[in-house]
């Protein structure tokens, strides 16, 4: 698998180690792996890693990310996972580094309370399902 970069080269040894740990069921490693993959441009792989690691614990997040990806908006799907509680609360994650890279206006968007985000996530998922005329899923 090729990892596309945005200027800096990811540590391939870390990627290999995280992938092995993630495949063995280490969710913290999977969370960090997904973040590194997303940071370096492999959005589809990041989404896959997060869905496998956290999909059962965060089904609304998983479904919302899937719908956005199906619409071709991989960046929005990645942001859904990055803002999700499992990824944000990952002690091995990149959340603090990510926050430090934002300017003040952007930081406000990412500092919402996780409970607020869960509500907004459900609302957004409902709207996307309604847009698809998926009445059974909305119900």
PDB file of C-alpha atoms in Angstrom:
ATOM      1  CA  UNK A   1       0.000   0.000   0.000  1.00  0.00           C
ATOM      2  CA  UNK A   2       1.299   3.425  -0.887  1.00  0.00           C
ATOM      3  CA  UNK A   3       0.900   6.222   1.606  1.00  0.00           C
ATOM      4  CA  UNK A   4       0.584   9.597  -0.056  1.00  0.00           C
ATOM      5  CA  UNK A   5       2.157  12.387   1.928  1.00  0.00           C
ATOM      6  CA  UNK A   6       1.590  16.089   2.365  1.00  0.00           C
ATOM      7  CA  UNK A   7       5.249  17.033   2.512  1.00  0.00           C
ATOM      8  CA  UNK A   8       6.528  15.032   5.455  1.00  0.00           C
ATOM      9  CA  UNK A   9       7.233  11.340   5.146  1.00  0.00           C
ATOM     10  CA  UNK A  10       5.471   9.028   7.583  1.00  0.00           C
ATOM     11  CA  UNK A  11       7.560   6.673   9.648  1.00  0.00           C
ATOM     12  CA  UNK A  12       7.015   3.394   7.783  1.00  0.00           C
ATOM     13  CA  UNK A  13       8.190   1.334  10.759  1.00  0.00           C
ATOM     14  CA  UNK A  14       5.529   2.964  12.930  1.00  0.00           C
ATOM     15  CA  UNK A  15       2.874   2.323  10.266  1.00  0.00           C
ATOM     16  CA  UNK A  16       3.856  -1.361  10.041  1.00  0.00           C
ATOM     17  CA  UNK A  17       3.876  -1.733  13.839  1.00  0.00           C
ATOM     18  CA  UNK A  18       0.533   0.026  14.259  1.00  0.00           C
ATOM     19  CA  UNK A  19      -1.043  -2.056  11.491  1.00  0.00           C
ATOM     20  CA  UNK A  20       0.083  -5.297  13.185  1.00  0.00           C
ATOM     21  CA  UNK A  21      -1.201  -4.130  16.569  1.00  0.00           C
ATOM     22  CA  UNK A  22      -4.488  -2.960  15.040  1.00  0.00           C
ATOM     23  CA  UNK A  23      -5.000  -6.293  13.306  1.00  0.00           C
ATOM     24  CA  UNK A  24      -4.415  -7.975  16.676  1.00  0.00           C
ATOM     25  CA  UNK A  25      -7.281  -5.947  18.154  1.00  0.00           C
ATOM     26  CA  UNK A  26      -5.477  -2.964  19.714  1.00  0.00           C
ATOM     27  CA  UNK A  27      -7.991  -0.143  19.242  1.00  0.00           C
ATOM     28  CA  UNK A  28      -5.590   2.570  20.399  1.00  0.00           C
ATOM     29  CA  UNK A  29      -3.096   1.476  17.738  1.00  0.00           C
ATOM     30  CA  UNK A  30      -5.881   1.370  15.143  1.00  0.00           C
ATOM     31  CA  UNK A  31      -6.970   4.872  16.079  1.00  0.00           C
ATOM     32  CA  UNK A  32      -3.474   6.256  15.673  1.00  0.00           C
ATOM     33  CA  UNK A  33      -2.948   4.293  12.447  1.00  0.00           C
ATOM     34  CA  UNK A  34      -6.120   5.783  10.996  1.00  0.00           C
ATOM     35  CA  UNK A  35      -5.008   9.262  11.995  1.00  0.00           C
ATOM     36  CA  UNK A  36      -1.579   8.811  10.414  1.00  0.00           C
ATOM     37  CA  UNK A  37      -3.081   7.421   7.219  1.00  0.00           C
ATOM     38  CA  UNK A  38      -5.506  10.354   7.012  1.00  0.00           C
ATOM     39  CA  UNK A  39      -2.770  12.873   7.797  1.00  0.00           C
ATOM     40  CA  UNK A  40      -0.710  11.535   4.918  1.00  0.00           C
ATOM     41  CA  UNK A  41      -3.557  11.423   2.402  1.00  0.00           C
ATOM     42  CA  UNK A  42      -4.735   7.802   2.419  1.00  0.00           C
ATOM     43  CA  UNK A  43      -8.280   8.706   3.420  1.00  0.00           C
ATOM     44  CA  UNK A  44      -9.968   5.500   2.262  1.00  0.00           C
ATOM     45  CA  UNK A  45      -7.542   3.349   4.264  1.00  0.00           C
ATOM     46  CA  UNK A  46      -8.028   5.545   7.342  1.00  0.00           C
ATOM     47  CA  UNK A  47     -11.805   5.167   7.089  1.00  0.00           C
ATOM     48  CA  UNK A  48     -11.460   1.399   6.786  1.00  0.00           C
ATOM     49  CA  UNK A  49      -9.183   1.180   9.838  1.00  0.00           C
ATOM     50  CA  UNK A  50     -11.523   3.260  12.002  1.00  0.00           C
ATOM     51  CA  UNK A  51     -14.639   1.407  10.867  1.00  0.00           C
ATOM     52  CA  UNK A  52     -13.081  -1.958  11.749  1.00  0.00           C
ATOM     53  CA  UNK A  53     -11.676  -0.745  15.074  1.00  0.00           C
ATOM     54  CA  UNK A  54     -14.533   1.424  16.338  1.00  0.00           C
ATOM     55  CA  UNK A  55     -17.544   0.651  14.155  1.00  0.00           C
ATOM     56  CA  UNK A  56     -19.199  -1.580  16.729  1.00  0.00           C
ATOM     57  CA  UNK A  57     -18.712   0.994  19.507  1.00  0.00           C
ATOM     58  CA  UNK A  58     -19.711   3.979  17.361  1.00  0.00           C
ATOM     59  CA  UNK A  59     -22.359   2.780  14.896  1.00  0.00           C
ATOM     60  CA  UNK A  60     -23.751   6.260  14.214  1.00  0.00           C
ATOM     61  CA  UNK A  61     -20.296   7.573  13.402  1.00  0.00           C
ATOM     62  CA  UNK A  62     -19.609   4.569  11.190  1.00  0.00           C
ATOM     63  CA  UNK A  63     -22.879   4.967   9.282  1.00  0.00           C
ATOM     64  CA  UNK A  64     -22.485   8.730   8.830  1.00  0.00           C
ATOM     65  CA  UNK A  65     -18.912   8.294   7.574  1.00  0.00           C
ATOM     66  CA  UNK A  66     -20.061   5.554   5.179  1.00  0.00           C
ATOM     67  CA  UNK A  67     -22.804   7.750   3.743  1.00  0.00           C
ATOM     68  CA  UNK A  68     -20.418  10.661   3.243  1.00  0.00           C
ATOM     69  CA  UNK A  69     -17.849   8.386   1.610  1.00  0.00           C
ATOM     70  CA  UNK A  70     -20.557   6.924  -0.644  1.00  0.00           C
ATOM     71  CA  UNK A  71     -21.299  10.492  -1.751  1.00  0.00           C
ATOM     72  CA  UNK A  72     -17.621  10.909  -2.607  1.00  0.00           C
ATOM     73  CA  UNK A  73     -16.782  13.210   0.294  1.00  0.00           C
ATOM     74  CA  UNK A  74     -13.920  11.285   1.890  1.00  0.00           C
ATOM     75  CA  UNK A  75     -12.587  14.390   3.648  1.00  0.00           C
ATOM     76  CA  UNK A  76     -15.917  14.921   5.442  1.00  0.00           C
ATOM     77  CA  UNK A  77     -16.052  11.220   6.328  1.00  0.00           C
ATOM     78  CA  UNK A  78     -12.561  11.456   7.840  1.00  0.00           C
ATOM     79  CA  UNK A  79     -13.584  14.535   9.826  1.00  0.00           C
ATOM     80  CA  UNK A  80     -16.546  12.615  11.243  1.00  0.00           C
ATOM     81  CA  UNK A  81     -14.178   9.973  12.608  1.00  0.00           C
ATOM     82  CA  UNK A  82     -11.605  12.539  13.764  1.00  0.00           C
ATOM     83  CA  UNK A  83     -14.283  14.258  15.798  1.00  0.00           C
ATOM     84  CA  UNK A  84     -15.746  11.020  17.146  1.00  0.00           C
ATOM     85  CA  UNK A  85     -15.264  10.198  20.790  1.00  0.00           C
ATOM     86  CA  UNK A  86     -13.234   6.983  20.194  1.00  0.00           C
ATOM     87  CA  UNK A  87     -10.652   8.800  18.060  1.00  0.00           C
ATOM     88  CA  UNK A  88     -10.550  12.034  20.096  1.00  0.00           C
ATOM     89  CA  UNK A  89     -10.168  10.186  23.385  1.00  0.00           C
ATOM     90  CA  UNK A  90      -7.492   7.786  22.104  1.00  0.00           C
ATOM     91  CA  UNK A  91      -4.483   8.199  24.428  1.00  0.00           C
ATOM     92  CA  UNK A  92      -2.174   7.224  21.537  1.00  0.00           C
ATOM     93  CA  UNK A  93      -3.858   9.599  19.102  1.00  0.00           C
ATOM     94  CA  UNK A  94      -2.897  12.776  17.339  1.00  0.00           C
ATOM     95  CA  UNK A  95      -5.752  14.963  18.610  1.00  0.00           C
ATOM     96  CA  UNK A  96      -3.588  17.375  20.598  1.00  0.00           C
ATOM     97  CA  UNK A  97      -1.171  17.766  17.679  1.00  0.00           C
ATOM     98  CA  UNK A  98      -4.127  18.324  15.361  1.00  0.00           C
ATOM     99  CA  UNK A  99      -5.629  20.964  17.669  1.00  0.00           C
ATOM    100  CA  UNK A 100      -2.321  22.793  17.951  1.00  0.00           C
ATOM    101  CA  UNK A 101      -2.223  23.140  14.156  1.00  0.00           C
ATOM    102  CA  UNK A 102      -5.574  24.945  13.942  1.00  0.00           C
ATOM    103  CA  UNK A 103      -6.081  28.675  14.012  1.00  0.00           C
ATOM    104  CA  UNK A 104      -8.437  30.167  16.614  1.00  0.00           C
ATOM    105  CA  UNK A 105     -11.525  30.185  14.357  1.00  0.00           C
ATOM    106  CA  UNK A 106     -11.065  26.544  13.335  1.00  0.00           C
ATOM    107  CA  UNK A 107     -10.325  25.443  16.901  1.00  0.00           C
ATOM    108  CA  UNK A 108     -13.779  26.558  18.051  1.00  0.00           C
ATOM    109  CA  UNK A 109     -15.377  24.099  15.614  1.00  0.00           C
ATOM    110  CA  UNK A 110     -13.373  21.212  17.074  1.00  0.00           C
ATOM    111  CA  UNK A 111     -13.786  21.997  20.778  1.00  0.00           C
ATOM    112  CA  UNK A 112     -17.466  21.100  21.089  1.00  0.00           C
ATOM    113  CA  UNK A 113     -18.540  18.853  23.921  1.00  0.00           C
ATOM    114  CA  UNK A 114     -18.642  15.194  22.774  1.00  0.00           C
ATOM    115  CA  UNK A 115     -22.280  14.966  23.894  1.00  0.00           C
ATOM    116  CA  UNK A 116     -23.115  17.913  21.637  1.00  0.00           C
ATOM    117  CA  UNK A 117     -21.293  16.219  18.781  1.00  0.00           C
ATOM    118  CA  UNK A 118     -23.227  12.980  19.287  1.00  0.00           C
ATOM    119  CA  UNK A 119     -26.476  14.927  18.951  1.00  0.00           C
ATOM    120  CA  UNK A 120     -25.239  16.785  15.854  1.00  0.00           C
ATOM    121  CA  UNK A 121     -23.968  13.533  14.362  1.00  0.00           C
ATOM    122  CA  UNK A 122     -27.380  11.862  14.764  1.00  0.00           C
ATOM    123  CA  UNK A 123     -29.095  14.888  13.229  1.00  0.00           C
ATOM    124  CA  UNK A 124     -26.718  14.922  10.274  1.00  0.00           C
ATOM    125  CA  UNK A 125     -27.153  11.186   9.721  1.00  0.00           C
ATOM    126  CA  UNK A 126     -30.930  11.564   9.794  1.00  0.00           C
ATOM    127  CA  UNK A 127     -30.775  14.343   7.189  1.00  0.00           C
ATOM    128  CA  UNK A 128     -28.541  12.299   4.891  1.00  0.00           C
ATOM    129  CA  UNK A 129     -30.827   9.286   5.163  1.00  0.00           C
ATOM    130  CA  UNK A 130     -33.854  11.481   4.495  1.00  0.00           C
ATOM    131  CA  UNK A 131     -32.118  12.925   1.434  1.00  0.00           C
ATOM    132  CA  UNK A 132     -31.758   9.379   0.160  1.00  0.00           C
ATOM    133  CA  UNK A 133     -35.462   8.737   0.831  1.00  0.00           C
ATOM    134  CA  UNK A 134     -34.451   5.942   3.211  1.00  0.00           C
ATOM    135  CA  UNK A 135     -37.575   6.174   5.389  1.00  0.00           C
ATOM    136  CA  UNK A 136     -36.985   2.833   7.096  1.00  0.00           C
ATOM    137  CA  UNK A 137     -33.490   3.859   8.197  1.00  0.00           C
ATOM    138  CA  UNK A 138     -34.697   7.262   9.372  1.00  0.00           C
ATOM    139  CA  UNK A 139     -37.422   5.632  11.456  1.00  0.00           C
TER     140      UNK A 139
END
